[in-house]
Amino acid sequence: MTDTDNLSRRRFLQATGGAASAAALAGCTGTSDDDDSSGETQKGQDAPDVGSNYLRLINSTMSTLDPVKATDTASGVVIQQVFDALMNYPNGTIDVKGQIAKGYETSEDFTTYTLNLKEGVKFHNGDEVTAQDFVYSWERLAQSDNSRRAYFILDSIGIKHEKKTVTKDGEETEVYKPNSMKVTAKDDYTIEMQLKEPFHATVEMLAYTSFAAVPEGIVGDIKGYEGEMTHKKFSTENPVGAGPFKFDKWESNTEAKVSKFEDYHGSAANVDGVHWNISSNSDAIYNYGIVNQNADMVANEQLPTPKYNPNKVNVEETDSLGRKVGTYGPTKADMEMDYTGFATINAFYIGFNTDSVPKAVRKAAAYALNQQQAVDKVFKGRGESSYHFTPPSIYPGGAPEYTKHAKENYPYGYNEERIDKAKEVMEEAGYGPDNKAKVTFTVYESSSTWPELAKLLRDKLTSAHVDMSVEKAPFSTLLKRGRNGNLQAYSLGWVMDWPAPDNFLQLLYPPRTDTSQSAPVSYLNWADTDAAEKATKAWETVQANPKPTDKAEKARNDAYVQMEEANWEDVALLPTYHRMDERFKYDWVDAPRFGGAGFDRQMFNNVKIGERK
């Protein structure tokens, strides 16, 4: 067996010895394909007594309510209601609009932005939002040890800043110098920020909740501030923002609740508040929301695929944005629900820690996986097969070029499985019937589909000398293990932070996959191979051509394709499918349709609740 592709012999022996042999593949778990796994309807948790004008929803396990720390969708859904940023994607469309910002100007070279704030915007504690609050909030994003998105502001947008040299693990490295960013409060309602160089998606990025305003000095986790409260209190008990809802409570794995903020600067909420029932059990979620009708509207994962029947979807129209609108039903409760389906900007994938999983195993998995079969059999058509990490609608040249490039160039079989090639690549690497590679597929507990895909892939790889097992983990635990380098392989999804390929392909920039560094964006540890070098150089080309011009866009587009092909070569990340986002709501709910950014980016102040049936 060869010892190549960033896999040391010492690490490999640790990985294949005893309990350490689990190569974890993170993803989602679920139940069987039966309509009701227990054979009878299970009684779900009763609806909360929060009042008839509360929007009742379901959420999975949350990790934090601090905008600079959150990286999971569950936390982000609640943060979206509590915190406001300068910009926003109204109803999850990708046409960015001002939120706290009332306007902005740029210099001719696109490196200086002057942003003007609305006057009279209030935080939930009664203080007025000023430019200095944003300076503090963005400094937290760049400097705080709690931040998971410092690269958003220091690298992606690239605000000018200084670095300092520190010694870590006996080696000198450069890190951000606190309070050195060129972000200035020119007056109470004017922010000026200076970029190192132009960035084509600056305004779009400012709509991300990591850039949301929090009151200056509320947490003392950066230089110069003692803090009004501990970070734990702010992030779990008393998050203070300027959004349409103010925080009430969050009990981990039980519930979260926000209530209407009467002094909101925008459209005041029509509902009195929002309540989320929190669960990681797909059966409990299904019974709570669908069988017992305790949720006013549910999303894809809350009507789990094993219990979803595509024949119950009746599409009555496709609107100008391509959203499919109609009905779903009858449900288990003999109800008909309003249906909206839309191919939003997302990607779901299998990632491999290349330090721990040999290249031969990664390639075997790519040969064995038939993406179209997975979409049809496992996900019941609720998506599109994926061969690039970049979603079709933002791939260079759009969906037609996405398909053309994949059909002509994908090396592991387009919409087909090639077990013979999987077996061949493993045997060439020294594996055989008496020397199988051991891999553990770790899936997070709230999924209803990835366990089925894991089983499908496991069965296929058996004849290719790969012994795969499956384990489960809470989503927050999975992320923590990933950041610490304790996942050997994993399955996750990525939804847009801004609608451009670099938002997705940053996960394939090798230095940002290093789990020995703080806040890696993916857990691949991809380095020291020719393909990793190609991906690194391609990303550097993207970074060197940041202007919103045709010439720069052409250079970026070429580099995006090079990164996709470099990933194909090493299979650091295995594209699986692009999800069709669906929302099911009862007719007593009046809610705007969501756009390409997804309903996860939608705010609920414009939702209305009628009389429940």
Coordinates of C-alpha atoms in Angstrom, one line a residue:
M1 CA 0.0 0.0 0.0
T2 CA 1.3 3.4 -0.9
D3 CA 1.8 6.2 1.6
T4 CA 0.9 9.3 -0.4
D5 CA -1.3 12.3 -0.7
N6 CA -0.8 14.0 2.6
L7 CA -1.3 10.8 4.6
S8 CA 1.6 10.1 6.9
R9 CA 2.3 6.4 7.8
R10 CA 2.1 7.3 11.5
R11 CA -1.3 9.0 11.1
F12 CA -2.6 6.1 9.0
L13 CA -1.6 3.5 11.5
Q14 CA -3.3 5.5 14.2
A15 CA -6.4 5.7 12.0
T16 CA -6.6 2.0 11.4
G17 CA -5.8 0.8 14.9
G18 CA -8.6 0.0 17.3
A19 CA -11.1 2.7 18.2
A20 CA -9.2 5.3 16.3
S21 CA -10.1 3.5 13.1
A22 CA -13.3 5.5 12.6
A23 CA -13.0 7.7 9.6
A24 CA -16.0 10.0 10.2
L25 CA -18.3 11.1 7.5
A26 CA -20.4 13.9 8.8
G27 CA -23.9 14.4 7.5
C28 CA -27.5 13.9 8.5
T29 CA -29.4 11.0 9.9
G30 CA -33.0 9.8 9.7
T31 CA -35.5 7.0 9.8
S32 CA -36.6 4.3 7.4
D33 CA -38.5 4.9 4.2
D34 CA -41.8 3.8 5.7
D35 CA -44.4 6.6 6.0
D36 CA -44.5 6.0 9.7
S37 CA -41.5 4.2 11.2
S38 CA -43.3 3.0 14.3
G39 CA -46.2 1.5 12.4
E40 CA -48.6 4.0 14.0
T41 CA -48.7 7.7 14.5
Q42 CA -46.7 8.8 17.4
K43 CA -48.1 11.5 19.6
G44 CA -45.9 14.6 19.3
Q45 CA -45.2 17.3 21.9
D46 CA -48.1 19.7 22.5
A47 CA -47.9 23.2 20.9
P48 CA -46.6 25.8 23.3
D49 CA -49.0 28.2 25.0
V50 CA -47.5 31.3 23.5
G51 CA -50.7 33.0 22.1
S52 CA -52.6 32.7 18.9
N53 CA -50.6 35.4 17.1
Y54 CA -47.2 33.7 17.5
L55 CA -45.6 32.1 14.5
R56 CA -44.9 28.5 15.5
L57 CA -41.9 26.9 13.8
I58 CA -39.4 24.0 14.2
N59 CA -35.7 24.3 14.5
S60 CA -32.8 21.9 14.8
T61 CA -30.1 22.1 17.5
M62 CA -28.6 25.6 17.8
S63 CA -25.1 26.4 18.8
T64 CA -25.0 30.2 19.6
L65 CA -26.9 33.5 19.2
D66 CA -23.7 35.5 18.7
P67 CA -23.6 36.7 15.0
V68 CA -19.8 36.5 14.8
K69 CA -19.7 32.9 16.1
A70 CA -22.6 31.2 14.4
T71 CA -21.8 29.0 11.5
D72 CA -24.9 26.7 11.5
T73 CA -28.2 27.4 9.8
A74 CA -30.3 26.7 12.9
S75 CA -28.6 29.5 14.9
G76 CA -28.7 31.7 11.8
V77 CA -32.5 31.5 11.4
V78 CA -33.0 33.0 14.9
I79 CA -30.1 35.5 14.6
Q80 CA -31.8 36.7 11.4
Q81 CA -34.8 37.8 13.4
V82 CA -32.9 39.5 16.3
F83 CA -30.0 41.3 14.6
D84 CA -30.0 43.8 11.7
A85 CA -27.0 44.5 9.4
L86 CA -26.3 47.3 7.0
M87 CA -27.8 45.4 4.1
N88 CA -30.3 42.5 3.7
Y89 CA -31.6 40.1 1.1
P90 CA -35.4 40.8 1.4
N91 CA -37.3 37.5 1.8
G92 CA -34.2 35.6 0.8
T93 CA -34.0 37.0 -2.7
I94 CA -30.5 37.8 -4.0
D95 CA -31.2 41.4 -4.8
V96 CA -29.5 43.0 -1.9
K97 CA -31.1 46.1 -0.3
G98 CA -30.3 48.6 2.5
Q99 CA -31.4 47.6 6.0
I100 CA -29.8 49.9 8.5
A101 CA -27.9 51.6 5.7
K102 CA -29.9 54.1 3.7
G103 CA -27.3 54.5 1.0
Y104 CA -23.6 54.2 0.1
E105 CA -21.0 55.6 -2.2
T106 CA -17.7 54.2 -3.6
S107 CA -14.5 55.7 -4.8
E108 CA -13.7 55.4 -8.5
D109 CA -11.3 52.6 -7.8
F110 CA -13.8 50.7 -5.6
T111 CA -11.6 50.7 -2.5
T112 CA -13.3 53.3 -0.3
Y113 CA -16.9 52.8 0.7
T114 CA -18.9 55.5 2.5
L115 CA -22.0 54.1 4.1
N116 CA -24.8 56.3 5.5
L117 CA -27.0 55.0 8.3
K118 CA -30.7 55.6 9.0
E119 CA -31.2 57.9 12.0
G120 CA -33.2 56.8 15.0
V121 CA -32.6 53.0 14.7
K122 CA -32.9 51.5 18.1
F123 CA -31.3 48.5 19.8
H124 CA -33.6 46.3 21.9
N125 CA -32.0 47.9 25.0
G126 CA -33.2 51.4 23.9
D127 CA -29.9 52.7 22.7
E128 CA -29.6 54.3 19.2
V129 CA -27.6 52.5 16.6
T130 CA -24.6 54.6 15.5
A131 CA -21.6 54.2 13.2
Q132 CA -19.4 53.4 16.3
D133 CA -21.5 50.4 17.1
F134 CA -20.7 49.0 13.7
V135 CA -17.0 49.8 14.2
Y136 CA -17.1 47.8 17.4
S137 CA -19.2 45.0 15.9
W138 CA -16.9 44.5 13.0
E139 CA -13.8 44.7 15.3
R140 CA -15.4 41.7 17.2
L141 CA -15.8 39.9 13.8
A142 CA -12.1 40.5 13.1
Q143 CA -10.5 40.2 16.5
S144 CA -12.6 38.2 18.9
D145 CA -11.6 34.7 19.8
N146 CA -15.3 33.8 19.6
S147 CA -15.4 34.9 15.9
R148 CA -15.7 32.1 13.3
R149 CA -15.9 34.5 10.3
A150 CA -12.9 36.8 10.7
Y151 CA -11.8 35.9 7.1
F152 CA -15.1 37.5 5.9
I153 CA -13.9 40.9 6.8
L154 CA -10.1 40.6 6.7
D155 CA -9.8 38.4 3.6
S156 CA -13.1 38.2 1.6
I157 CA -14.0 41.9 1.7
G158 CA -10.4 42.6 2.6
I159 CA -10.6 45.8 4.7
K160 CA -7.2 47.3 5.2
H161 CA -5.5 46.3 8.4
E162 CA -2.2 45.6 10.0
K163 CA -0.7 42.3 11.2
K164 CA 1.6 41.3 14.0
T165 CA 3.9 38.4 14.5
V166 CA 3.2 35.9 17.2
T167 CA 4.7 32.5 18.2
K168 CA 2.4 29.5 18.1
D169 CA 3.6 26.0 18.7
G170 CA 7.2 27.2 18.4
E171 CA 6.6 28.8 15.0
E172 CA 6.2 32.5 14.2
T173 CA 3.0 33.4 12.3
E174 CA 1.3 36.6 11.4
V175 CA -2.1 37.4 12.8
Y176 CA -4.5 40.4 12.8
K177 CA -3.3 43.4 14.9
P178 CA -6.2 44.4 17.0
N179 CA -7.9 47.7 16.3
S180 CA -6.0 48.3 13.1
M181 CA -8.8 48.0 10.6
K182 CA -9.5 51.0 8.4
V183 CA -13.2 51.3 9.5
T184 CA -14.0 54.7 10.8
A185 CA -17.1 56.4 12.3
K186 CA -16.9 59.7 10.5
D187 CA -19.9 60.8 12.5
D188 CA -22.8 59.1 14.2
Y189 CA -24.4 58.1 10.9
T190 CA -21.5 57.7 8.5
I191 CA -19.1 54.8 8.2
E192 CA -16.0 54.9 6.0
M193 CA -14.2 51.6 5.2
Q194 CA -11.1 51.2 3.1
L195 CA -10.3 48.0 1.2
K196 CA -6.9 46.7 0.3
E197 CA -8.2 46.2 -3.1
P198 CA -11.6 46.1 -4.8
F199 CA -14.0 43.2 -4.0
H200 CA -16.8 42.5 -6.4
A201 CA -19.3 41.3 -3.8
T202 CA -18.6 43.8 -1.0
V203 CA -22.2 45.1 -0.6
E204 CA -23.6 41.5 -0.9
M205 CA -21.3 40.4 1.9
L206 CA -22.5 43.2 4.2
A207 CA -25.9 41.6 4.2
Y208 CA -24.5 38.5 6.1
T209 CA -25.5 38.5 9.8
S210 CA -21.8 38.3 10.8
F211 CA -21.8 42.0 10.0
A212 CA -24.8 42.8 12.1
A213 CA -24.8 45.6 14.7
V214 CA -24.5 45.0 18.4
P215 CA -24.2 47.7 21.0
E216 CA -20.7 49.0 21.5
G217 CA -18.9 47.4 24.4
I218 CA -21.6 44.8 25.2
V219 CA -19.1 42.0 25.3
G220 CA -15.5 42.4 26.5
D221 CA -13.9 39.9 24.2
I222 CA -11.8 42.3 22.2
K223 CA -9.0 44.7 23.2
G224 CA -10.2 48.0 24.8
Y225 CA -13.5 46.7 26.2
E226 CA -14.3 45.2 29.6
G227 CA -17.9 44.3 28.5
E228 CA -21.3 44.8 30.1
M229 CA -21.9 41.0 30.3
T230 CA -20.0 37.8 29.7
H231 CA -19.9 36.3 26.3
K232 CA -21.8 33.3 27.5
K233 CA -24.6 35.5 28.7
F234 CA -24.7 37.5 25.5
S235 CA -24.6 34.5 23.2
T236 CA -27.2 32.3 25.1
E237 CA -29.2 34.4 27.5
N238 CA -29.3 38.1 26.4
P239 CA -28.4 38.7 22.8
V240 CA -29.1 42.4 22.0
G241 CA -29.7 43.4 18.4
A242 CA -31.7 45.8 16.4
G243 CA -33.9 43.4 14.5
P244 CA -37.7 43.2 14.3
F245 CA -37.8 40.7 17.2
K246 CA -36.2 40.8 20.6
F247 CA -34.9 37.7 22.4
D248 CA -37.0 36.0 25.1
K249 CA -35.5 32.6 25.8
W250 CA -33.6 29.7 24.5
E251 CA -33.5 26.3 26.2
S252 CA -31.0 24.0 24.4
N253 CA -32.6 21.2 22.5
T254 CA -36.1 22.3 23.7
E255 CA -37.3 25.7 22.5
A256 CA -36.4 29.3 21.5
K257 CA -38.7 32.3 21.5
V258 CA -38.5 35.9 20.3
S259 CA -41.2 38.6 20.6
K260 CA -42.1 41.7 18.6
F261 CA -39.9 44.7 19.0
E262 CA -42.3 47.6 19.0
D263 CA -39.7 50.3 18.2
Y264 CA -38.3 48.5 15.1
H265 CA -37.0 50.9 12.5
G266 CA -38.5 48.9 9.5
S267 CA -41.8 47.2 9.1
A268 CA -43.0 46.3 12.5
A269 CA -43.9 42.6 12.9
N270 CA -47.4 41.5 12.2
V271 CA -47.1 38.6 14.7
D272 CA -46.5 39.0 18.4
G273 CA -43.5 36.7 18.2
V274 CA -41.9 33.5 16.9
H275 CA -41.6 30.3 18.8
W276 CA -39.3 27.4 17.7
N277 CA -39.7 23.9 19.0
I278 CA -36.1 22.5 18.9
S279 CA -35.5 18.8 18.2
S280 CA -33.0 16.6 16.5
N281 CA -35.3 13.6 16.2
S282 CA -36.9 13.4 12.7
D283 CA -39.9 11.4 13.9
A284 CA -40.6 13.9 16.7
I285 CA -40.3 16.8 14.3
Y286 CA -42.6 15.2 11.8
N287 CA -45.3 14.3 14.4
Y288 CA -45.1 17.7 16.0
G289 CA -45.3 19.8 12.8
I290 CA -47.3 17.6 10.3
V291 CA -49.3 15.0 12.2
N292 CA -50.3 17.2 15.1
Q293 CA -50.2 20.5 13.1
N294 CA -48.2 22.3 15.8
A295 CA -46.0 24.2 13.3
D296 CA -47.5 26.8 11.0
M297 CA -45.0 26.1 8.3
V298 CA -42.2 23.6 7.8
A299 CA -39.1 23.3 5.6
N300 CA -37.6 20.4 3.7
E301 CA -35.9 18.7 6.6
Q302 CA -39.0 19.0 8.8
L303 CA -41.0 17.0 6.4
P304 CA -38.3 14.3 6.2
T305 CA -37.7 12.6 2.9
P306 CA -38.7 9.1 4.2
K307 CA -42.2 10.5 4.9
Y308 CA -42.3 12.7 1.9
N309 CA -44.4 11.7 -1.1
P310 CA -43.5 13.5 -4.4
N311 CA -46.8 12.4 -5.8
K312 CA -48.6 14.6 -3.4
V313 CA -47.0 17.8 -4.8
N314 CA -49.4 19.6 -7.2
V315 CA -47.6 22.5 -8.9
E316 CA -50.1 25.0 -10.1
E317 CA -47.8 27.7 -11.4
T318 CA -44.1 28.5 -11.9
D319 CA -43.5 32.2 -11.3
S320 CA -41.1 34.6 -13.0
L321 CA -38.3 33.6 -10.7
G322 CA -38.8 29.9 -11.3
R323 CA -40.4 29.2 -8.0
K324 CA -42.9 26.3 -8.2
V325 CA -46.1 27.1 -6.4
G326 CA -49.0 24.8 -5.5
T327 CA -50.2 22.4 -2.8
Y328 CA -49.0 19.3 -1.0
G329 CA -51.3 16.8 0.5
P330 CA -53.2 15.2 1.9
T331 CA -50.8 15.0 4.8
K332 CA -50.9 12.3 7.6
A333 CA -53.4 14.7 9.3
D334 CA -55.5 14.7 6.2
M335 CA -54.7 18.4 5.6
E336 CA -53.6 20.2 2.4
M337 CA -50.6 22.5 2.7
D338 CA -49.5 25.4 0.5
Y339 CA -46.3 24.4 -1.3
T340 CA -43.3 26.5 -2.7
G341 CA -40.3 24.8 -4.2
F342 CA -37.2 26.6 -5.5
A343 CA -33.7 25.6 -6.5
T344 CA -31.8 27.9 -4.2
I345 CA -28.1 28.4 -4.1
N346 CA -26.6 25.5 -2.1
A347 CA -24.4 22.5 -2.3
F348 CA -24.3 19.3 -0.3
Y349 CA -21.2 17.2 -0.3
I350 CA -19.0 14.5 1.3
G351 CA -15.7 15.9 2.5
F352 CA -12.6 13.9 3.4
N353 CA -9.9 14.8 5.9
T354 CA -7.0 14.1 3.5
D355 CA -4.6 13.6 6.5
S356 CA -6.6 10.5 7.5
V357 CA -8.3 9.1 4.4
P358 CA -6.0 7.8 1.6
K359 CA -6.5 9.2 -1.9
A360 CA -7.4 5.7 -3.2
V361 CA -10.3 5.5 -0.8
R362 CA -11.5 9.0 -1.7
K363 CA -11.4 8.1 -5.4
A364 CA -13.2 4.8 -4.8
A365 CA -16.0 6.7 -3.1
A366 CA -16.2 9.0 -6.1
Y367 CA -16.4 6.0 -8.6
A368 CA -19.0 4.3 -6.4
L369 CA -21.3 7.2 -6.0
N370 CA -24.0 7.7 -8.6
Q371 CA -25.3 11.2 -7.8
Q372 CA -28.4 10.9 -9.9
Q373 CA -29.3 7.6 -8.2
A374 CA -28.8 9.3 -4.8
V375 CA -31.2 12.1 -5.8
D376 CA -33.8 9.8 -7.1
K377 CA -33.6 6.9 -4.6
V378 CA -32.5 8.6 -1.4
F379 CA -33.7 12.2 -1.7
K380 CA -36.8 11.4 -3.7
G381 CA -36.1 13.9 -6.4
R382 CA -35.8 16.8 -4.0
G383 CA -32.7 18.1 -5.7
E384 CA -30.3 17.9 -8.6
S385 CA -27.2 15.7 -9.0
S386 CA -24.0 17.6 -8.2
Y387 CA -20.6 17.4 -9.9
H388 CA -19.3 20.8 -9.1
F389 CA -19.2 22.5 -5.7
T390 CA -20.5 25.7 -7.3
P391 CA -24.3 25.6 -7.7
P392 CA -25.5 25.7 -11.3
S393 CA -27.1 29.2 -11.2
I394 CA -23.9 30.9 -10.3
Y395 CA -21.4 28.6 -12.1
P396 CA -19.5 30.4 -14.8
G397 CA -21.8 30.4 -17.8
G398 CA -24.8 29.3 -15.8
A399 CA -26.5 26.0 -15.6
P400 CA -26.0 25.0 -19.2
E401 CA -22.2 25.3 -18.9
Y402 CA -22.3 23.6 -15.5
T403 CA -23.9 20.5 -17.2
K404 CA -21.7 20.6 -20.3
H405 CA -18.4 20.8 -18.3
A406 CA -19.5 17.9 -16.0
K407 CA -20.7 15.6 -18.8
E408 CA -17.5 16.1 -20.8
N409 CA -14.9 16.2 -17.9
Y410 CA -16.1 14.5 -14.7
P411 CA -13.6 11.7 -14.3
Y412 CA -15.6 9.3 -12.1
G413 CA -18.7 8.7 -14.3
Y414 CA -21.5 11.1 -15.0
N415 CA -24.7 9.8 -13.4
E416 CA -23.2 6.3 -13.2
E417 CA -21.5 4.1 -10.7
R418 CA -18.2 2.4 -11.7
I419 CA -17.5 -0.2 -9.0
D420 CA -14.9 -1.9 -11.3
K421 CA -12.8 1.3 -11.3
A422 CA -13.3 1.7 -7.5
K423 CA -12.0 -1.8 -7.0
E424 CA -9.1 -1.2 -9.4
V425 CA -7.9 2.0 -7.7
M426 CA -8.0 0.3 -4.3
E427 CA -6.1 -2.7 -5.5
E428 CA -3.5 -0.5 -7.2
A429 CA -3.0 1.1 -3.8
G430 CA -2.4 -2.3 -2.1
Y431 CA -5.8 -3.0 -0.7
G432 CA -7.6 -6.3 -1.1
P433 CA -10.0 -8.8 0.6
D434 CA -7.6 -9.3 3.5
N435 CA -6.5 -5.7 3.7
K436 CA -9.6 -3.5 3.7
A437 CA -9.7 0.2 4.4
K438 CA -11.9 1.1 7.4
V439 CA -14.1 4.2 7.2
T440 CA -16.8 5.4 9.6
F441 CA -19.6 7.5 8.2
T442 CA -20.6 10.0 10.9
V443 CA -24.0 11.6 10.4
Y444 CA -25.8 14.2 12.4
E445 CA -28.8 13.2 14.3
S446 CA -31.6 15.3 12.7
S447 CA -31.2 14.1 9.1
S448 CA -33.6 11.7 7.4
T449 CA -31.6 11.1 4.3
W450 CA -27.9 10.8 4.8
P451 CA -28.0 7.5 6.6
E452 CA -29.7 6.0 3.6
L453 CA -27.0 7.4 1.4
A454 CA -24.4 6.1 3.8
K455 CA -25.9 2.7 3.6
L456 CA -26.1 2.9 -0.2
L457 CA -22.4 3.9 -0.5
R458 CA -21.3 1.4 2.1
D459 CA -22.9 -1.5 0.2
K460 CA -21.3 -0.4 -3.0
L461 CA -17.8 0.0 -1.5
T462 CA -17.8 -3.4 0.1
S463 CA -16.7 -5.1 -3.1
A464 CA -14.0 -2.4 -3.5
H465 CA -12.2 -3.4 -0.3
V466 CA -13.6 -0.5 1.8
D467 CA -15.3 -1.4 5.1
M468 CA -17.6 1.5 6.0
S469 CA -19.6 1.8 9.2
V470 CA -22.0 4.6 10.3
E471 CA -22.2 6.6 13.5
K472 CA -24.3 9.6 14.6
A473 CA -23.4 12.9 16.3
P474 CA -25.3 16.1 17.3
F475 CA -24.7 18.8 14.7
S476 CA -22.8 21.1 17.1
T477 CA -20.6 18.2 18.2
L478 CA -19.9 17.3 14.5
L479 CA -18.7 20.9 13.8
K480 CA -16.5 20.9 16.9
R481 CA -14.9 17.6 15.9
G482 CA -14.4 18.9 12.4
R483 CA -12.7 22.1 13.6
N484 CA -10.4 20.1 15.9
G485 CA -9.4 17.7 13.0
N486 CA -11.3 14.8 14.5
L487 CA -13.4 13.9 11.5
Q488 CA -11.7 11.8 8.9
A489 CA -14.6 12.3 6.5
Y490 CA -17.8 14.1 6.7
S491 CA -20.9 15.2 4.9
L492 CA -22.3 18.7 5.2
G493 CA -24.0 21.4 3.1
W494 CA -23.2 25.0 2.2
V495 CA -25.7 27.7 1.5
M496 CA -24.7 31.1 0.0
D497 CA -23.3 33.9 2.1
W498 CA -23.1 35.9 -1.1
P499 CA -24.2 34.8 -4.6
A500 CA -20.9 34.1 -6.3
P501 CA -18.7 31.0 -6.8
D502 CA -15.9 32.3 -4.5
N503 CA -18.3 32.1 -1.6
F504 CA -18.4 28.3 -2.2
L505 CA -14.9 27.7 -3.5
Q506 CA -13.3 29.3 -0.4
L507 CA -13.9 25.9 1.2
L508 CA -11.5 24.4 -1.4
Y509 CA -8.7 26.9 -0.8
P510 CA -6.2 24.6 0.9
P511 CA -4.8 26.9 3.6
R512 CA -8.4 27.5 4.9
T513 CA -8.9 23.8 5.3
D514 CA -6.1 23.4 7.8
T515 CA -7.7 22.3 11.1
S516 CA -4.5 23.1 13.0
Q517 CA -5.3 26.8 12.4
S518 CA -8.1 28.7 14.0
A519 CA -11.6 28.8 12.3
P520 CA -11.0 26.6 9.3
V521 CA -13.9 26.9 6.8
S522 CA -13.8 23.2 5.9
Y523 CA -12.1 20.2 7.5
L524 CA -10.1 18.8 4.6
N525 CA -6.5 19.4 5.6
W526 CA -5.8 19.5 1.9
A527 CA -2.1 20.3 1.3
D528 CA 1.1 19.0 -0.2
T529 CA -0.2 17.6 -3.5
D530 CA -0.1 18.9 -7.0
A531 CA -3.8 19.4 -7.1
A532 CA -3.8 21.3 -3.8
E533 CA -1.1 23.6 -5.3
K534 CA -3.3 24.1 -8.4
A535 CA -6.2 25.0 -6.2
T536 CA -4.1 27.4 -4.2
K537 CA -2.8 29.2 -7.3
A538 CA -6.3 29.4 -8.7
W539 CA -7.7 30.9 -5.6
E540 CA -4.8 33.4 -5.6
T541 CA -5.9 34.3 -9.1
V542 CA -9.4 34.9 -7.8
Q543 CA -8.0 37.1 -5.1
A544 CA -5.8 39.0 -7.6
N545 CA -8.8 39.9 -9.8
P546 CA -11.4 41.3 -7.4
K547 CA -12.8 44.2 -9.4
P548 CA -16.4 44.3 -10.6
T549 CA -15.2 44.5 -14.2
D550 CA -15.6 42.2 -17.2
K551 CA -11.8 41.5 -17.4
A552 CA -11.5 40.6 -13.8
E553 CA -14.7 38.4 -13.9
K554 CA -13.2 36.5 -16.9
A555 CA -10.0 35.7 -14.9
R556 CA -12.1 34.7 -11.8
N557 CA -14.3 32.4 -13.9
D558 CA -11.3 30.6 -15.4
A559 CA -9.8 30.1 -11.9
Y560 CA -13.1 28.8 -10.5
V561 CA -13.1 26.0 -13.1
Q562 CA -9.5 25.2 -12.3
M563 CA -10.4 24.8 -8.6
E564 CA -13.2 22.5 -9.4
E565 CA -11.0 20.3 -11.6
A566 CA -8.2 20.3 -8.9
N567 CA -10.8 19.0 -6.4
W568 CA -11.8 16.3 -8.9
E569 CA -8.2 15.2 -9.1
D570 CA -7.7 14.7 -5.3
V571 CA -11.4 14.2 -4.3
A572 CA -10.9 16.3 -1.2
L573 CA -14.6 17.1 -1.4
L574 CA -17.1 14.9 -3.3
P575 CA -20.1 16.9 -4.7
T576 CA -23.3 15.0 -4.0
Y577 CA -26.4 17.1 -4.8
H578 CA -27.9 20.5 -4.9
R579 CA -31.1 20.7 -2.7
M580 CA -34.5 21.8 -3.9
D581 CA -35.7 24.0 -1.0
E582 CA -39.3 23.5 -0.3
R583 CA -41.7 25.1 2.2
F584 CA -45.0 23.7 3.3
K585 CA -47.4 26.0 5.2
Y586 CA -51.0 25.9 6.3
D587 CA -53.5 28.3 4.6
W588 CA -53.8 30.3 7.8
V589 CA -50.3 31.6 7.2
D590 CA -49.6 34.5 4.9
A591 CA -45.9 34.5 4.2
P592 CA -43.9 36.0 1.3
R593 CA -42.2 33.6 -1.1
F594 CA -38.5 33.0 -0.5
G595 CA -35.8 33.6 -3.1
G596 CA -32.5 32.1 -4.2
A597 CA -30.9 32.9 -0.8
G598 CA -33.4 30.5 0.8
F599 CA -36.0 30.8 3.5
D600 CA -33.2 30.6 6.0
R601 CA -32.4 34.2 5.1
Q602 CA -36.0 35.3 5.4
M603 CA -37.2 37.5 8.1
F604 CA -40.6 36.9 9.7
N605 CA -41.9 40.5 10.4
N606 CA -44.0 40.4 7.3
V607 CA -45.7 37.1 8.1
K608 CA -49.4 37.1 9.1
I609 CA -51.3 34.5 11.1
G610 CA -55.0 34.0 10.6
E611 CA -57.4 31.7 12.5
R612 CA -56.0 28.2 12.8
K613 CA -58.1 25.3 11.9

